[in-house]
Coordinates of C-alpha atoms in Angstrom, one line a residue:
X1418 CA -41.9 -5.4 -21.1
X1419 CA -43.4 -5.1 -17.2
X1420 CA -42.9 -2.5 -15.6
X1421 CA -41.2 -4.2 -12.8
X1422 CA -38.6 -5.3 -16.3
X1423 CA -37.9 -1.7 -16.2
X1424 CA -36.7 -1.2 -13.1
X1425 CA -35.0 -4.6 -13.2
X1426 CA -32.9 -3.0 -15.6
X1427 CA -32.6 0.6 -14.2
X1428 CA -31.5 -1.2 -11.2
X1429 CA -28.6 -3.3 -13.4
X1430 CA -27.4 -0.4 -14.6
X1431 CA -27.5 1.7 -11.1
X1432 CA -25.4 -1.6 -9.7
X1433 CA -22.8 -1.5 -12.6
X1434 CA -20.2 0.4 -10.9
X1435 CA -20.0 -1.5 -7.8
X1436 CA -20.4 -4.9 -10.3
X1437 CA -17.0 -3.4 -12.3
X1438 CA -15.3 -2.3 -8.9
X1439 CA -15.9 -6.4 -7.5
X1440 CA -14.8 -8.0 -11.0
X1441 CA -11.4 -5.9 -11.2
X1442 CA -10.6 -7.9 -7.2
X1443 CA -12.4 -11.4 -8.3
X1444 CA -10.2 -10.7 -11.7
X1445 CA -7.1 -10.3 -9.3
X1446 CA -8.0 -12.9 -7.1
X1447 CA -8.1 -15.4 -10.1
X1448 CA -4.5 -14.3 -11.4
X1449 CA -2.8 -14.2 -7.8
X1450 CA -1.2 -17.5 -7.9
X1451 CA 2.0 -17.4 -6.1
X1452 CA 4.8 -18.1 -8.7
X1453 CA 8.5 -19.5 -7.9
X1454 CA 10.7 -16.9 -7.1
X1455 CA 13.3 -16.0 -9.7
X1456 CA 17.1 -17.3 -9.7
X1457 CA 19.0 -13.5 -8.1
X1458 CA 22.0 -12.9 -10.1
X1459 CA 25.7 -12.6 -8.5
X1460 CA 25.2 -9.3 -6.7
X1461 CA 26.6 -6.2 -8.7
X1462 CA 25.0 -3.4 -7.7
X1463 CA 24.8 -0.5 -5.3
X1464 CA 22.0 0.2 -2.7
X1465 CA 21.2 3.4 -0.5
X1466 CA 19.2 1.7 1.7
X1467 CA 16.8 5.1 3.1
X1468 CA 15.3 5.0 6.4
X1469 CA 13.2 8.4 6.8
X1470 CA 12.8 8.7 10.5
X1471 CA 10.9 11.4 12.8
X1472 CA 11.5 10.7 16.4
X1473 CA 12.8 6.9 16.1
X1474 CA 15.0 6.7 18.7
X1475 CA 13.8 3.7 20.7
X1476 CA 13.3 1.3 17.8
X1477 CA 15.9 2.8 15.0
X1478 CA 18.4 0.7 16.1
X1479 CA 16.9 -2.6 15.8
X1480 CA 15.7 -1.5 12.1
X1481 CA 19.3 -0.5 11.5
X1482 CA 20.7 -3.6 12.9
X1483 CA 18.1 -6.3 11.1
X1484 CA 19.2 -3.8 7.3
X1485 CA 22.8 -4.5 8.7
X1486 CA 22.3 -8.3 8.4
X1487 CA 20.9 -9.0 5.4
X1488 CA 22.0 -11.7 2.7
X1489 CA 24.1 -9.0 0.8
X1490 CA 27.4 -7.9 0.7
X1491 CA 28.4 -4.7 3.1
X1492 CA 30.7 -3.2 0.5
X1493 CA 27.6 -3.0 -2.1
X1494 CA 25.0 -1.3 0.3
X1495 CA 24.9 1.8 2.3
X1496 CA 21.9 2.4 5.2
X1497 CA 21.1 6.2 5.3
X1498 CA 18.8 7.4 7.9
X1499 CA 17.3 10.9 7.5
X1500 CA 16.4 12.2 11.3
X1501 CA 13.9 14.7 9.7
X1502 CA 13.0 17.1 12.5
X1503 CA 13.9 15.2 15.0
X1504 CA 13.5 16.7 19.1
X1505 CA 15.1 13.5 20.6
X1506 CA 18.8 11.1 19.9
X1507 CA 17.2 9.2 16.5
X1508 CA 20.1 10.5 15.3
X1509 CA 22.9 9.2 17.9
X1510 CA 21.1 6.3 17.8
X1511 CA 21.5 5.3 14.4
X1512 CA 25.2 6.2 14.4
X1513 CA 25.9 4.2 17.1
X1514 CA 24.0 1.3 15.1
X1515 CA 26.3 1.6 12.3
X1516 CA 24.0 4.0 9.8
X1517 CA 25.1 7.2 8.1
X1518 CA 23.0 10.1 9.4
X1519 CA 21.4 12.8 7.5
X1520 CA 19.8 15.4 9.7
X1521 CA 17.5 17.8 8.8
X1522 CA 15.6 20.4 9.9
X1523 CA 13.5 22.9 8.2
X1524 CA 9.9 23.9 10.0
X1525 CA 7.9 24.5 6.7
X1526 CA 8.5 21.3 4.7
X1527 CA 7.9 18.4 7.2
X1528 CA 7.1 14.9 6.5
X1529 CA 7.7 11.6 4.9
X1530 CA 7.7 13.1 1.3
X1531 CA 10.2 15.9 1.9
X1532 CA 12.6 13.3 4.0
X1533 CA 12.8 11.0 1.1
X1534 CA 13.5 13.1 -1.4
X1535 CA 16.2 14.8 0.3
X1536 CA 17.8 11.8 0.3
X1537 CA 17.0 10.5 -3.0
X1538 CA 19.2 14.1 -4.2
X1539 CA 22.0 12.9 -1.2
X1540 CA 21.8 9.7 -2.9
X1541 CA 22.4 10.6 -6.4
X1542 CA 24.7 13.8 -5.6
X1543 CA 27.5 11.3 -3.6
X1544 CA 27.3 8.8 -6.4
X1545 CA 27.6 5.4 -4.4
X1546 CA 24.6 3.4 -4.9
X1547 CA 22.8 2.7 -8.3
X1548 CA 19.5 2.4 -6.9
X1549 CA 18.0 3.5 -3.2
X1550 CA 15.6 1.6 -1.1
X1551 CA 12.9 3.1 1.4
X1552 CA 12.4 1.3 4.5
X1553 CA 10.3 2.5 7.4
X1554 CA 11.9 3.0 10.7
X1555 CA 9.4 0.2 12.4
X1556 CA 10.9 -2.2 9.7
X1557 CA 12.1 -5.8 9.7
X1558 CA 13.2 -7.1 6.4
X1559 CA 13.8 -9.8 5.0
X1560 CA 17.3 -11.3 4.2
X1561 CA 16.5 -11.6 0.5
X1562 CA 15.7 -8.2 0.2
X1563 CA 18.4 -6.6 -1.6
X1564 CA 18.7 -9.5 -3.7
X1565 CA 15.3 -10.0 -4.4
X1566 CA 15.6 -6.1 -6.2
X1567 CA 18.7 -7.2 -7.5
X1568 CA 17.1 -9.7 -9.5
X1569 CA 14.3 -7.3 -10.9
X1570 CA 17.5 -4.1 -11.9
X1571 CA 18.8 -7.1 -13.7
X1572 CA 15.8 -7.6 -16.1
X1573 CA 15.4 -3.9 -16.7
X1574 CA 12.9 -2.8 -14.6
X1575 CA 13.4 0.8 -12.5
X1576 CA 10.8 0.8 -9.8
X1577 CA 10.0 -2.3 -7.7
X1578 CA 8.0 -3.2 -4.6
X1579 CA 8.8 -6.4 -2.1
X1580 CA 5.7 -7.3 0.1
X1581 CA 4.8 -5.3 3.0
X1582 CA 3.4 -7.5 5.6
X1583 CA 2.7 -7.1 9.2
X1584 CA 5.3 -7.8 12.4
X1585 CA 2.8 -8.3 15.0
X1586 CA -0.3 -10.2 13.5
X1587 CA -1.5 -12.2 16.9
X1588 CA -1.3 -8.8 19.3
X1589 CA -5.2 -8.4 18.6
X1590 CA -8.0 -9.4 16.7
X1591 CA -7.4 -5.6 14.7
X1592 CA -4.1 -6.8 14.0
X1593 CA -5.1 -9.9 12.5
X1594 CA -7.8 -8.4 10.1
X1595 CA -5.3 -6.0 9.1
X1596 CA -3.2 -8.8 8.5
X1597 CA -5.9 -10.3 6.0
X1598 CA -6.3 -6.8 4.7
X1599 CA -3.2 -6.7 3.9
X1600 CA -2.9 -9.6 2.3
X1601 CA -6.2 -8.9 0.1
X1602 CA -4.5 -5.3 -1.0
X1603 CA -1.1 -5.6 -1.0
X1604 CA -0.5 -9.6 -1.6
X1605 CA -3.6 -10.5 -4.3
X1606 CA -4.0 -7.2 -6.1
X1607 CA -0.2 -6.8 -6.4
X1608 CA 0.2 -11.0 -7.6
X1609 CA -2.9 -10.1 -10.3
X1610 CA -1.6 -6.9 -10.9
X1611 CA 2.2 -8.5 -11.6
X1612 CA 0.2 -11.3 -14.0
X1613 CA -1.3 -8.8 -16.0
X1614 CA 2.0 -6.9 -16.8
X1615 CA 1.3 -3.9 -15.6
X1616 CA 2.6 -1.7 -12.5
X1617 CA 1.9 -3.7 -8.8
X1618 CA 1.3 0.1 -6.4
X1619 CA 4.0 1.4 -4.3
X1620 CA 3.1 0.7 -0.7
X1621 CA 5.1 3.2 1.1
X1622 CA 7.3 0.6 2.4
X1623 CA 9.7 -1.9 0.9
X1624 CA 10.1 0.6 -2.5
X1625 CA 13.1 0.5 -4.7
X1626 CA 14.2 2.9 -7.4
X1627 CA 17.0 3.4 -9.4
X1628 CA 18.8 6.6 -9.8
X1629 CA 17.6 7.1 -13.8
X1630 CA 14.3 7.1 -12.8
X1631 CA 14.6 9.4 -9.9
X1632 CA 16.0 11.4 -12.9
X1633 CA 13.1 11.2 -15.3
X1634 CA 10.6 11.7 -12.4
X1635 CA 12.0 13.4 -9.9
X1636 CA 10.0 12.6 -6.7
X1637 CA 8.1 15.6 -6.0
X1638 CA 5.3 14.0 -4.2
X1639 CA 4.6 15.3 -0.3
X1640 CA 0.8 14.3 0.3
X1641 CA 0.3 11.8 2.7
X1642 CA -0.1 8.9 0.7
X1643 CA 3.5 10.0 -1.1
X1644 CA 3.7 6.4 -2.3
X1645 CA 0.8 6.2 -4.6
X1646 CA 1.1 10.0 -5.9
X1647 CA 5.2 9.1 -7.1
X1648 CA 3.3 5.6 -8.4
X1649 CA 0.9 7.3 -10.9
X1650 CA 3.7 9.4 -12.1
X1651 CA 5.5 6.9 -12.6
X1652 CA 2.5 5.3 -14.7
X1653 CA 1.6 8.7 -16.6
X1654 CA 5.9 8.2 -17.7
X1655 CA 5.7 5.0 -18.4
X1656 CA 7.0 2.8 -15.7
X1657 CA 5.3 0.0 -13.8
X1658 CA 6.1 -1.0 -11.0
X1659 CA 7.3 -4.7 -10.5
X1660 CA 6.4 -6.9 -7.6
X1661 CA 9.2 -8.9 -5.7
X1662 CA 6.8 -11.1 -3.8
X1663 CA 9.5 -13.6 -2.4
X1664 CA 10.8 -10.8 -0.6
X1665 CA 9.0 -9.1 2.7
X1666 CA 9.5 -6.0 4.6
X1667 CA 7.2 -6.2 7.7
X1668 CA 5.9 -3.3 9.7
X1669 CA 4.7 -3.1 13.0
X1670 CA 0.5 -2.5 13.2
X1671 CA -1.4 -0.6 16.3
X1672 CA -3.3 -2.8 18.4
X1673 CA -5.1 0.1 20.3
X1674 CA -8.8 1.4 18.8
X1675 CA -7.1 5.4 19.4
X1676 CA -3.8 5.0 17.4
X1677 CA -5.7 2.7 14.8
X1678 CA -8.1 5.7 14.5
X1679 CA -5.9 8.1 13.8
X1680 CA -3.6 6.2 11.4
X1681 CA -6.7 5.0 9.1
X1682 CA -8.3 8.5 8.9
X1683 CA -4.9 9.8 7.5
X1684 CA -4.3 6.8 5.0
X1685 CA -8.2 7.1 3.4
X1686 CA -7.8 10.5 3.5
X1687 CA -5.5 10.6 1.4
X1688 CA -6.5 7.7 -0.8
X1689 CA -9.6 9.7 -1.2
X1690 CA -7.8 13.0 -2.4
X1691 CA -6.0 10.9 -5.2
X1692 CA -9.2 9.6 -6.1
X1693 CA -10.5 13.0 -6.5
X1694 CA -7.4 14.6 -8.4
X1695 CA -6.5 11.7 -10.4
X1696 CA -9.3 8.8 -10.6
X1697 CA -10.9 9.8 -13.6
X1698 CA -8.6 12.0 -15.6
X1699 CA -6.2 8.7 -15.4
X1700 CA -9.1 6.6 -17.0
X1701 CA -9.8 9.0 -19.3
X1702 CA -6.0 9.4 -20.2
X1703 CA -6.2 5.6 -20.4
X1704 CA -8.8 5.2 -22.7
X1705 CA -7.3 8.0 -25.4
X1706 CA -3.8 6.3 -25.4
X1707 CA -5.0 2.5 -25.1
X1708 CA -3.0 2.1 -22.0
X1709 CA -3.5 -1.2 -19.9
X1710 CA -1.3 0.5 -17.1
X1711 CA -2.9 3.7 -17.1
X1712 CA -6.6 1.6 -17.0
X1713 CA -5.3 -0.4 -14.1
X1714 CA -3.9 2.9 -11.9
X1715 CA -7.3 4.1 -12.3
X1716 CA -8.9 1.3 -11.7
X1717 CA -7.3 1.1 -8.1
X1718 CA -7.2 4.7 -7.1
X1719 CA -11.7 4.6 -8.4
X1720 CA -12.2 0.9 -6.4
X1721 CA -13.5 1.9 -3.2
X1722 CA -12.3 0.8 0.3
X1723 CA -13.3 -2.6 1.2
X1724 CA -15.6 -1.4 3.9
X1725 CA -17.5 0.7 1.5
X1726 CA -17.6 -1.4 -1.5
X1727 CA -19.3 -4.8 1.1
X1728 CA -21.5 -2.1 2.1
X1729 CA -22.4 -1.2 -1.4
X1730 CA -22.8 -5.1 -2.4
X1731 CA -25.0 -5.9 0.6
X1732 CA -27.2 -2.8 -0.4
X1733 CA -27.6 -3.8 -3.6
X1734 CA -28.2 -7.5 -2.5
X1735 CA -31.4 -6.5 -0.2
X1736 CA -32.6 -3.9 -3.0
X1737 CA -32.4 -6.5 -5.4
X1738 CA -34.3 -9.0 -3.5
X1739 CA -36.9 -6.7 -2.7
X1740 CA -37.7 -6.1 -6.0
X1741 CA -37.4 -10.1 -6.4
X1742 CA -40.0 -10.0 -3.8
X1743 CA -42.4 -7.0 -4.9
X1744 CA -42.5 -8.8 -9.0
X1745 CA -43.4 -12.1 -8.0
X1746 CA -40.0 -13.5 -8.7
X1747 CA -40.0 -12.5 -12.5
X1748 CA -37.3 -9.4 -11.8
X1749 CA -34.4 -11.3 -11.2
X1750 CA -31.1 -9.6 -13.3
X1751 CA -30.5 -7.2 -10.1
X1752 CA -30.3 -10.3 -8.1
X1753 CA -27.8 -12.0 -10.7
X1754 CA -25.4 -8.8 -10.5
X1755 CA -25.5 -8.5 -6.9
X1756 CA -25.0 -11.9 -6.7
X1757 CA -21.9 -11.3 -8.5
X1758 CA -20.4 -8.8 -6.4
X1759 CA -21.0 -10.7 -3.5
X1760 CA -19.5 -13.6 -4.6
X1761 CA -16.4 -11.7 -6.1
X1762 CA -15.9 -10.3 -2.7
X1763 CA -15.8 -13.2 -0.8
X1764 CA -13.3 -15.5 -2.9
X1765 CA -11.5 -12.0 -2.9
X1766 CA -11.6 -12.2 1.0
X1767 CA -10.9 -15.5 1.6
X1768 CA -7.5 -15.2 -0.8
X1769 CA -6.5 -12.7 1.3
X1770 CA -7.2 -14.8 4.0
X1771 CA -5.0 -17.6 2.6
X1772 CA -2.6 -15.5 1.6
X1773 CA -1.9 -13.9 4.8
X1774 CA -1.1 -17.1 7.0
X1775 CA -3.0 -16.3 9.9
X1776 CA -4.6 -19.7 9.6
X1777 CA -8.2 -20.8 11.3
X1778 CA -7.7 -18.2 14.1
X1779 CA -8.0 -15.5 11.8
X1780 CA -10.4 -17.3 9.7
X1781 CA -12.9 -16.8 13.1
X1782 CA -11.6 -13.2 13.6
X1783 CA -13.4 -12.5 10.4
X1784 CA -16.4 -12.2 12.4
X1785 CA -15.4 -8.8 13.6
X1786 CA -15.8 -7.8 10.4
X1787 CA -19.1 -6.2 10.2
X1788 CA -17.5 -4.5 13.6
X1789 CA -14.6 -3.2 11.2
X1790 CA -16.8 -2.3 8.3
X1791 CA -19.1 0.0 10.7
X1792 CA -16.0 1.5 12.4
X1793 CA -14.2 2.3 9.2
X1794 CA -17.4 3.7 8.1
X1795 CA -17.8 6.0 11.2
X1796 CA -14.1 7.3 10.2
X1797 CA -15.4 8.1 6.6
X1798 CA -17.8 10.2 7.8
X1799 CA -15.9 11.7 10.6
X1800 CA -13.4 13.0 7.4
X1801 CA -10.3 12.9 7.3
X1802 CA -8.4 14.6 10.6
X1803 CA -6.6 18.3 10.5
X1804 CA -2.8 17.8 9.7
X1805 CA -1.0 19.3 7.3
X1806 CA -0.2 18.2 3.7
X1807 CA 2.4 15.3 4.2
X1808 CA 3.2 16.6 7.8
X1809 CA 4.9 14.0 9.8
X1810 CA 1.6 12.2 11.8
X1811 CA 4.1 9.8 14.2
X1812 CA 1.9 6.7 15.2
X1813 CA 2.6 5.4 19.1
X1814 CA 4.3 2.3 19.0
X1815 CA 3.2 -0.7 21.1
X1816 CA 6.5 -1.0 22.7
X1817 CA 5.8 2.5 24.2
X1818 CA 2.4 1.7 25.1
X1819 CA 4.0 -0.9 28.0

């Protein structure tokens, strides 16, 4: 073999990883094929709908009032709101809505993580519900919701996620590429994900669990991304996650560079501390026991962000056709696996696209991207910002921004 052979291959193998991380999304992609939603049985059991809420007070009873209409009957559903710290009337608020009120205070355990599983231990203390669902205090759900779960309790499962989309795709061009994003993370990987049997991520928003396996694994998770520390426990125990893609719980996205900023650095922040503490150990585990679910939770905490994995691809796209260049067109395996990655991207972006139904508008908004990619990239490097493990981090909402 050439020399230029030998670093052909040398640069195969150097492109591997990013070639694995773009067939587990184009593998995705291929299985995300939206199915009919299931038949929901004659409604029978109990819901704690949650609502963990840090100063809420101007939008908390709207979220309480859309929970209060959905297609479900009010003597099987509850809608507890935990004002968690609160300084201002999220509390009155959401009594004069119609919620039941949990207030708590306690300066050294603040945030999301401790809110929720106070009232996970409310929940299961007072006995009403059979199951609780988290919905963020931004929120509008659909009316299939509780049924939707209902449907999933039914065949046996214990943990479920609905589709978290977003409220206000058309108030920028950031909101509609978060739209897509949204679609490509949470809409096709959770679709492939569901096809392949094993568990869909929790998302933060739109969860439900049941009380037994709030009992099993207690949810002790307080790190900023709570959602997909309590979904790898649930993985290392056993329990997937199902996906109730007919249903929707839709949260409200900033428009504003500032506030966009600030939430980003704080969810890949903590992405990137779960990739650190539990990426490979979860592979590893997965490989010992033969586990498809623990191979696919590490599979999605070791994928990179989008922003850094095009990056990657388009590296490895010019390296490759330099070397293309500098053998006189006889190196050309390099080429074929960037290629690949490329490719797998984009029918994984373009799903997403599809998927998200922000039509041709959005379609042309993709040409921010590279805009997106660098800016994401300039928050990578920036690190992620100074708050506290899990401390509550409230994002300005555009209402207040009038």
């Amino acid at each position: 073999m050439t020399v230029w052979t030998w670093v052909d291959l040398a640069l195969c193998v150097a492109l591997l990883p990013v070639a694995v991380a773009c067939g587990y999304l184009l593998l995705l992609t291929v299985l995300s094929w939206r199915r009919a939603a299931p038949v929901p049985p004659a409604p029978t059991r109990k819901f704690d709908v949650v609502i963990p809420s840090h100063n809420e007070e101007l939008g908390i009873a709207r979220t309480v009032a859309n929970l209060s209409a959905v297609d479900y009957p009010a003597s099987l559903r509850r809608i507890l709101v935990i004002a968690d710290n609160c300084s201002d009337a999220t509390a009155e608020k959401a009594r004069e809505a119609g919620a039941t009120v949990l207030e708590r205070h306690d300066t050294q355990k603040r945030g999301k993580g401790y809110a929720l599983a106070h009232a996970f231990e409310f929940s299961q203390k007072d006995g009403f519900a059979d199951a609780v669902v988290v919905v963020d205090a931004d929120t509008v759900v659909s009316p299939n919701l509780l049924h939707a779960y209902g449907r999933r309790l039914e065949d046996g499962a214990h943990a479920v996620q609905a589709h978290y989309g977003v409220m206000n795709p058309t108030a920028s061009w950031r909101t509609r590429l978060m739209t897509i994003a949204l679609g490509m993370f949470h809409k096709v990987r959770s679709l492939g994900r569901e096809a392949l049997g094993v568990s869909c991520g929790l998302r933060g928003n739109g969860m439900c669990f049941t009380h037994a396996v709030l009992r099993e694994v207690p949810h002790d998770a307080f790190s900023v991304v709570e959602d997909l520390e309590y979904g790898i426990r649930l993985g290392r125990k056993g329990h997937r996650v199902h996906y109730a893609w007919e249903a929707e719980v839709q949260g409200e996205m900033v428009s504003a560079e500032k506030q966009s900023r600030s939430q980003r650095q704080r969810w890949e922040g903590g992405r990137a501390q779960m990739r650190k503490l539990h990426g490979w150990p979860l592979l590893s585990d997965a490989l010992k026991q033969k586990s498809g679910l623990l191979l696919d939770l590490s599979m999605d905490v070791l994928v990179p962000p989008l922003s850094q994995l095009v990056l990657a691809a388009v590296g490895s796209a010019v390296a490759a056709s330099v070397l293309v260049w500098l053998s006189g067109g006889t190196a050309v395996w390099a080429s074929a696996v960037a290629g690949f990655a490329l490719a797998s991207l984009g029918a994984y972006v373009l799903r997403g696209w599809w998927v998200s139904g922000v039509g041709p508008r959005g379609l042309l908004d993709l040409a921010w991207a590279p805009v997106y990619v660098v800016w994401k990239v300039g928050l990578m490097l920036r690190g992620p910002g100074a708050e506290k493990r899990g401390e509550w981090v409230r994002t300005e909402r555009e209402a207040e921004r009038r």
